[in-house]
XYZ file of C-alpha atoms in Angstrom:
481
model
C -11.847 -31.878 56.010
C -11.159 -35.235 54.435
C -8.002 -37.050 54.883
C -8.154 -40.341 53.870
C -12.029 -41.096 52.270
C -13.189 -44.705 52.257
C -10.428 -46.247 54.864
C -13.340 -46.858 57.240
C -15.883 -48.034 54.875
C -13.198 -49.560 52.396
C -15.329 -47.447 49.699
C -13.295 -45.675 46.936
C -14.802 -42.532 47.885
C -12.359 -40.388 45.291
C -13.044 -42.560 42.367
C -16.653 -42.356 42.977
C -16.718 -38.668 43.104
C -14.356 -38.568 40.419
C -16.789 -40.365 38.265
C -19.843 -38.367 39.344
C -17.647 -35.086 38.467
C -17.270 -36.363 34.980
C -20.509 -36.565 34.548
C -21.395 -32.982 36.086
C -18.654 -31.426 33.951
C -20.121 -32.368 30.473
C -21.524 -29.159 30.031
C -17.827 -27.382 30.881
C -16.609 -29.800 28.189
C -19.127 -28.638 25.816
C -18.623 -25.043 26.341
C -15.091 -25.527 25.815
C -15.623 -27.288 22.489
C -17.867 -24.175 21.550
C -15.279 -21.831 22.587
C -12.565 -23.819 20.332
C -14.896 -23.630 17.507
C -15.644 -19.770 17.614
C -11.812 -19.208 18.048
C -11.203 -21.089 14.983
C -13.963 -19.136 13.231
C -12.481 -15.682 14.455
C -9.043 -16.999 13.094
C -10.776 -17.940 10.039
C -12.092 -14.500 9.307
C -9.101 -12.833 10.010
C -7.383 -14.781 7.198
C -10.042 -13.826 4.943
C -9.885 -10.246 5.949
C -6.079 -10.206 5.438
C -6.380 -12.078 1.719
C -9.436 -9.879 1.013
C -6.964 -6.678 1.926
C -4.337 -8.015 -0.171
C -6.709 -8.160 -2.979
C -8.016 -4.868 -2.731
C -4.335 -3.593 -2.747
C -4.381 -5.237 -6.299
C -7.417 -3.499 -7.281
C -6.513 -0.196 -5.962
C -3.179 -0.269 -8.206
C -5.437 -0.499 -11.307
C -7.574 2.584 -10.266
C -4.727 4.761 -10.577
C -4.552 6.676 -13.660
C -0.879 7.114 -13.807
C -0.700 3.174 -14.380
C -2.190 3.839 -17.865
C -0.215 6.941 -18.688
C 3.203 5.389 -18.712
C 5.607 5.715 -21.633
C 8.571 4.159 -22.569
C 11.599 5.033 -24.847
C 13.804 3.244 -27.052
C 17.129 4.728 -28.690
C 18.048 2.814 -31.822
C 21.751 3.703 -30.778
C 21.969 2.872 -27.127
C 25.542 3.884 -26.959
C 24.465 7.628 -27.892
C 22.422 8.205 -24.583
C 19.925 6.330 -22.310
C 16.594 7.897 -22.173
C 13.588 7.744 -19.937
C 9.960 9.014 -19.592
C 7.271 10.664 -17.704
C 3.654 10.445 -17.804
C 3.980 14.176 -19.814
C 5.539 12.025 -22.724
C 3.583 11.785 -26.047
C 4.103 8.720 -28.545
C 5.983 9.509 -31.497
C 9.288 8.853 -33.472
C 12.217 11.495 -33.605
C 15.579 11.847 -35.370
C 18.390 12.499 -32.889
C 22.038 13.264 -33.537
C 24.667 14.197 -30.611
C 26.900 16.790 -31.630
C 28.690 17.182 -28.561
C 28.934 16.154 -24.808
C 28.954 19.030 -22.245
C 31.944 19.063 -19.987
C 33.342 20.774 -17.080
C 36.578 22.986 -17.045
C 39.727 21.720 -15.624
C 42.945 23.703 -14.793
C 46.312 22.790 -13.516
C 48.951 24.788 -11.843
C 52.707 24.378 -12.615
C 54.797 21.184 -10.938
C 55.666 21.765 -7.410
C 58.374 19.492 -5.792
C 56.428 18.220 -2.780
C 52.790 18.543 -1.259
C 54.383 20.427 1.392
C 55.798 23.237 -0.689
C 54.787 26.493 0.603
C 52.828 28.271 -2.373
C 51.941 31.654 -0.818
C 49.078 33.255 1.178
C 46.535 35.650 0.437
C 42.933 35.061 -1.019
C 41.805 33.362 -4.020
C 38.279 34.579 -5.424
C 36.777 31.845 -7.400
C 34.038 33.230 -10.280
C 32.083 31.340 -12.784
C 31.041 32.575 -16.152
C 31.676 32.512 -20.096
C 34.668 33.467 -22.044
C 33.182 35.339 -24.945
C 34.546 35.305 -28.437
C 35.630 39.076 -28.067
C 37.662 37.754 -25.465
C 35.467 39.212 -22.830
C 34.475 37.364 -19.849
C 30.635 37.492 -18.567
C 30.280 36.352 -14.963
C 27.293 33.644 -14.134
C 24.343 35.579 -12.551
C 22.897 32.140 -11.231
C 26.299 31.585 -8.844
C 27.939 34.042 -6.385
C 31.655 34.242 -6.349
C 33.721 32.629 -3.359
C 36.513 34.342 -1.755
C 38.749 32.028 0.089
C 41.384 33.167 2.460
C 44.789 31.259 2.441
C 46.504 31.977 5.933
C 50.334 32.149 6.073
C 50.690 29.029 8.688
C 48.484 27.111 6.292
C 50.043 27.655 3.049
C 51.167 24.680 1.376
C 49.932 22.878 -1.756
C 47.958 20.441 0.290
C 46.905 23.104 2.591
C 45.487 25.135 -0.382
C 44.054 21.992 -1.602
C 42.196 21.405 1.421
C 41.009 24.936 2.007
C 39.369 25.152 -1.480
C 37.646 21.906 -1.131
C 36.577 23.078 2.473
C 35.040 26.127 1.076
C 32.424 24.530 -0.986
C 32.974 27.007 -3.806
C 31.379 24.979 -6.500
C 34.822 23.339 -7.362
C 36.915 19.994 -6.750
C 40.837 20.472 -5.998
C 42.948 17.758 -5.864
C 46.951 17.005 -6.249
C 48.096 15.065 -9.380
C 51.592 13.754 -9.500
C 52.276 13.406 -13.349
C 56.053 12.517 -12.718
C 57.715 16.142 -12.946
C 56.040 17.331 -9.706
C 52.837 17.744 -8.038
C 50.364 19.920 -9.645
C 47.189 21.222 -8.080
C 44.106 20.574 -10.232
C 40.977 22.586 -9.950
C 37.616 21.292 -11.495
C 34.408 22.872 -11.889
C 31.711 20.923 -10.518
C 29.131 21.833 -13.326
C 29.837 21.300 -16.609
C 28.626 23.973 -19.632
C 30.380 27.363 -21.078
C 28.713 29.268 -18.496
C 30.637 27.424 -15.798
C 34.226 28.433 -16.897
C 36.380 29.270 -14.122
C 37.916 32.598 -13.321
C 40.502 32.878 -10.185
C 41.624 36.211 -8.804
C 44.580 36.550 -6.423
C 45.321 38.902 -3.995
C 48.590 38.091 -3.167
C 50.223 39.040 0.543
C 53.413 39.880 -1.344
C 51.720 42.923 -2.920
C 51.984 41.570 -6.310
C 48.642 40.066 -7.560
C 49.773 39.233 -11.367
C 53.220 37.820 -11.043
C 53.865 34.024 -11.405
C 55.225 33.728 -7.751
C 53.653 33.401 -4.380
C 49.877 32.895 -4.482
C 49.498 34.453 -7.750
C 50.812 31.279 -9.434
C 47.275 30.266 -9.059
C 45.644 32.947 -10.988
C 43.409 32.218 -13.905
C 41.846 34.691 -16.187
C 41.552 33.390 -19.888
C 40.111 36.948 -21.107
C 42.017 39.092 -23.039
C 44.573 40.939 -20.885
C 43.834 38.440 -18.088
C 46.498 36.668 -16.076
C 46.745 33.031 -16.220
C 49.504 31.233 -14.337
C 47.380 28.113 -14.580
C 46.934 26.043 -17.633
C 43.428 24.712 -19.060
C 43.341 20.980 -19.623
C 39.936 20.437 -19.978
C 37.378 23.031 -21.807
C 34.009 24.023 -20.710
C 31.905 22.961 -22.959
C 28.187 22.733 -23.778
C 26.018 19.501 -24.866
C 24.514 19.877 -28.721
C 22.207 17.538 -29.792
C 19.577 17.975 -32.725
C 15.935 16.874 -32.142
C 14.382 16.373 -35.920
C 16.488 19.096 -37.021
C 16.638 21.345 -34.310
C 19.627 22.030 -32.435
C 19.587 22.302 -28.649
C 22.206 23.153 -26.418
C 22.431 22.673 -22.984
C 25.151 23.198 -20.259
C 24.525 19.496 -18.837
C 24.389 15.853 -20.570
C 21.240 15.546 -18.609
C 18.589 17.143 -20.720
C 14.973 16.771 -19.413
C 13.356 19.805 -20.980
C 13.927 19.840 -24.823
C 11.400 17.023 -25.553
C 8.323 16.990 -23.267
C 8.254 14.038 -21.195
C 11.674 12.552 -22.369
C 14.999 12.839 -20.117
C 18.145 12.162 -22.166
C 21.454 11.136 -20.400
C 23.982 11.643 -23.175
C 26.921 9.165 -23.500
C 28.614 9.767 -26.607
C 28.855 12.423 -29.261
C 28.894 11.324 -33.069
C 28.324 14.334 -35.369
C 26.698 13.954 -38.408
C 25.052 10.277 -37.337
C 21.230 10.489 -36.638
C 19.684 7.757 -34.749
C 15.971 7.031 -34.051
C 14.025 7.797 -30.830
C 10.778 6.028 -30.203
C 8.597 6.758 -27.563
C 5.349 4.796 -27.125
C 2.877 3.446 -24.366
C 4.394 1.472 -22.228
C 1.946 -1.698 -21.795
C 4.135 -3.994 -19.355
C 2.884 -1.964 -16.155
C -0.521 -2.531 -16.832
C 0.100 -6.230 -17.688
C 1.856 -6.929 -14.690
C -1.018 -5.081 -12.701
C -3.567 -7.253 -14.449
C -1.791 -10.601 -13.481
C -1.207 -9.371 -10.089
C -4.866 -8.794 -9.819
C -5.781 -12.380 -11.345
C -3.298 -14.104 -8.805
C -4.535 -11.952 -5.878
C -8.125 -12.901 -6.748
C -7.047 -16.571 -6.805
C -5.300 -16.453 -3.863
C -8.635 -15.242 -2.054
C -10.719 -17.945 -3.901
C -8.285 -20.510 -2.538
C -8.466 -19.211 1.009
C -12.293 -19.066 0.659
C -12.278 -22.811 -0.829
C -9.921 -23.933 2.005
C -12.047 -22.403 5.004
C -15.430 -23.467 3.644
C -15.115 -26.512 1.802
C -16.815 -29.814 2.894
C -14.972 -33.296 2.818
C -18.066 -35.571 1.734
C -15.688 -38.598 1.261
C -14.827 -38.220 4.829
C -17.668 -36.379 6.280
C -15.367 -33.609 7.435
C -16.677 -30.001 7.462
C -14.157 -26.758 7.303
C -14.231 -24.094 9.749
C -16.713 -21.936 7.934
C -18.357 -24.722 5.765
C -22.238 -23.309 5.299
C -21.593 -20.072 6.867
C -23.889 -17.135 5.314
C -21.199 -14.551 5.741
C -18.469 -16.391 3.498
C -20.885 -17.241 1.056
C -22.151 -13.918 0.634
C -18.770 -12.612 0.336
C -17.888 -15.120 -2.445
C -21.282 -14.533 -4.173
C -20.883 -10.791 -4.248
C -17.252 -11.153 -5.341
C -18.182 -13.457 -8.075
C -21.096 -11.330 -9.292
C -19.002 -8.291 -9.744
C -16.312 -9.905 -11.683
C -18.417 -12.139 -13.947
C -21.242 -9.204 -14.774
C -21.362 -6.473 -17.496
C -19.863 -3.057 -16.352
C -21.076 0.144 -17.076
C -17.739 1.733 -17.364
C -16.485 3.462 -20.128
C -13.632 2.783 -22.814
C -15.719 0.470 -25.176
C -14.980 -2.509 -22.765
C -18.002 -4.139 -20.692
C -16.523 -6.871 -19.107
C -13.451 -8.650 -17.797
C -13.718 -11.377 -20.341
C -13.213 -8.857 -23.019
C -9.643 -8.395 -21.316
C -9.030 -11.985 -21.378
C -9.888 -12.486 -17.628
C -12.527 -15.702 -17.366
C -13.898 -17.843 -14.419
C -12.496 -21.652 -14.285
C -14.384 -24.375 -12.672
C -12.919 -23.896 -9.513
C -13.944 -20.296 -9.061
C -10.610 -18.928 -9.786
C -9.668 -16.616 -12.935
C -7.570 -17.291 -15.652
C -5.791 -14.509 -17.917
C -5.389 -14.701 -21.600
C -2.632 -12.378 -21.960
C -2.317 -12.559 -25.930
C -6.260 -11.031 -25.509
C -5.156 -8.673 -22.986
C -2.544 -7.448 -25.324
C -4.902 -7.107 -28.245
C -6.901 -4.774 -26.269
C -3.618 -2.927 -25.229
C -3.121 -2.216 -28.890
C -6.452 -1.474 -29.669
C -6.804 2.162 -30.066
C -10.670 1.526 -30.017
C -10.569 0.206 -26.718
C -9.490 2.276 -23.700
C -8.576 0.103 -20.883
C -7.604 3.145 -18.783
C -11.366 4.313 -18.794
C -12.733 0.923 -18.052
C -10.595 0.418 -14.813
C -9.969 4.327 -13.699
C -12.598 6.964 -12.656
C -13.402 9.327 -15.550
C -14.430 13.058 -15.458
C -13.877 15.789 -13.030
C -16.494 16.127 -10.226
C -18.950 13.604 -8.674
C -21.772 14.722 -10.805
C -20.006 14.146 -14.198
C -17.576 11.501 -13.334
C -18.056 7.815 -14.614
C -16.857 5.365 -11.821
C -14.393 3.069 -13.158
C -14.612 -0.862 -12.367
C -11.682 -0.973 -9.993
C -13.375 2.232 -8.182
C -16.519 0.039 -7.686
C -14.514 -3.055 -6.785
C -12.657 -1.115 -4.231
C -15.613 0.317 -2.994
C -17.318 -3.347 -2.514
C -14.316 -4.688 -0.568
C -14.449 -1.498 1.745
C -18.038 -2.637 2.825
C -16.403 -6.238 3.755
C -13.246 -5.142 5.365
C -13.629 -1.574 7.028
C -14.187 -1.499 10.873
C -17.970 -1.506 10.354
C -18.268 -3.783 7.527
C -19.508 -7.322 6.862
C -16.662 -9.158 8.177
C -15.846 -7.204 11.473
C -19.584 -7.245 12.279
C -19.243 -10.928 12.080
C -16.106 -10.938 14.354
C -17.992 -8.868 16.823
C -20.628 -11.008 16.857
C -18.257 -14.140 17.467
C -16.012 -12.170 19.948
C -19.264 -11.365 21.939
C -20.227 -15.262 21.861
C -16.741 -15.772 23.380
C -17.276 -13.467 26.239
C -20.442 -15.160 26.854
C -19.100 -18.224 27.057
C -16.399 -17.016 29.423
C -18.981 -15.938 31.770
C -21.138 -19.056 31.410
C -17.922 -21.040 32.573
C -16.946 -18.826 35.664
C -20.633 -19.536 36.691
C -20.290 -23.527 35.741
C -16.912 -23.584 37.680
C -18.296 -22.220 40.626
C -21.133 -24.455 40.439
C -19.098 -27.592 39.894
C -16.846 -26.493 42.959
C -19.929 -26.499 45.204
C -21.116 -29.951 43.644
C -17.708 -31.596 44.446
C -17.798 -30.305 48.100
C -21.391 -31.406 48.891
C -20.530 -34.848 47.187
C -17.233 -34.968 49.173
C -19.152 -34.128 52.475
C -21.903 -36.721 51.686
C -19.466 -39.475 50.801
C -17.423 -38.702 54.182
C -20.375 -39.003 55.899
C -21.630 -42.110 54.574
C -18.199 -43.319 54.936
C -18.202 -42.673 58.531
C -21.419 -44.110 59.201
C -20.591 -47.216 57.660
C -17.348 -47.582 59.627
C -19.407 -46.943 62.686
C -21.750 -49.896 61.688
C -18.984 -52.071 60.749
C -17.605 -51.295 64.798
C -20.912 -52.216 66.109
C -21.237 -55.378 63.887
C -17.880 -56.570 65.047
C -18.544 -55.932 68.574
C -21.799 -57.861 68.380
C -19.786 -61.116 66.531
C -17.487 -60.611 69.314
C -20.157 -60.754 72.224
C -22.086 -63.425 70.212
C -18.772 -65.330 70.132
C -18.236 -65.350 73.853
C -22.274 -66.383 75.028
C -22.046 -70.102 76.347
C -23.149 -72.265 73.863
C -26.284 -74.667 74.448
C -25.526 -77.855 76.144
C -22.182 -77.057 77.160
């Protein structure tokens, strides 16, 4: 072990070894440089794969038939109703008249002094149905009657309100103070004539029909029925007229009168007709095509940043000249710029207003795209999406074929992954080379230190001998003395 090399000889042993090791370590420096380049390429292909996947998302959006099946509906009088559509709608115009709005029945009790006033105990049975013109009541077969027990210990106005709400009987109960007292208000949750209320009472006082005890809450508007509560809002159906055809529904939301169109009625205006226009919704298609162009341009810019060469500064990018990068770029450009065998009377993207610029990016002429969307002879859906029922008769759309091309680049066994696997293999090999080289360098440094230590010792010994001889010679008698 050398504690202070060079002390005996005066040589800078550590400095000499350091310089020699710098020469020996040049292969290690080269390995580190090579690894850094491989890591940069690995990161670059990761970025490329990511932006390709984003582009593929925009392509897949264009491959979905539902994108092109959208409709929009516009009602001239927007105060009458709001309208929405589904893919089952059909283009056309319709005359719409809203004659009445559906409403849910509401009934109120007499006024009570406080919410803590005891009303009575027993049971309340709530039924739903229709009060007919002949004075009879027809129960709603789709709804089951609900019986609510009112305990004597919990029979105040507030208690009964809570019991009704907790029973989930299809009604809501609230207490309203109108200045004359506190009234129980019961409202049917559902609108329409078939959801009118009938409340039967089984009063613990034995009299179920008088206006005393729990019987105060009885309500039966049929002939001969007992109604100790008063109707404040009558049950009513919605009535609208579509192209002269009356449509009656229990709700103001009507989705089964005109196929593919849902109405939410807002205001009745009997005798006044407004126009409903249903047409293809081109905005979603335009947005999807714009997103497609933008995503491709992002891809092209990424490829440019990773592969361009700065001639002025003679500076290459991380993937300049890379064959995989060129292959991807060339395949994409060939696919987007070539003629297509898709259906729909459209043979190329340029017919949709999509064209290449000098820098390799795409430009979109929205006016040209809009013209195609408005042209009945051009079927943009047939161009982008796969048409037909099975693999033998279907015509694969442009978007589907482009997505398959990208799959071949981005999937786990695809072009980019294979290239990245090769880079990872190279990096792994560099790691093994580094381990071997570092082991050899350690041995070289030990050998050099041993050699220079021996040299230092030898020179020190020679210096001591030289000094001794000089002393002895100096002590010899001089001639002539």
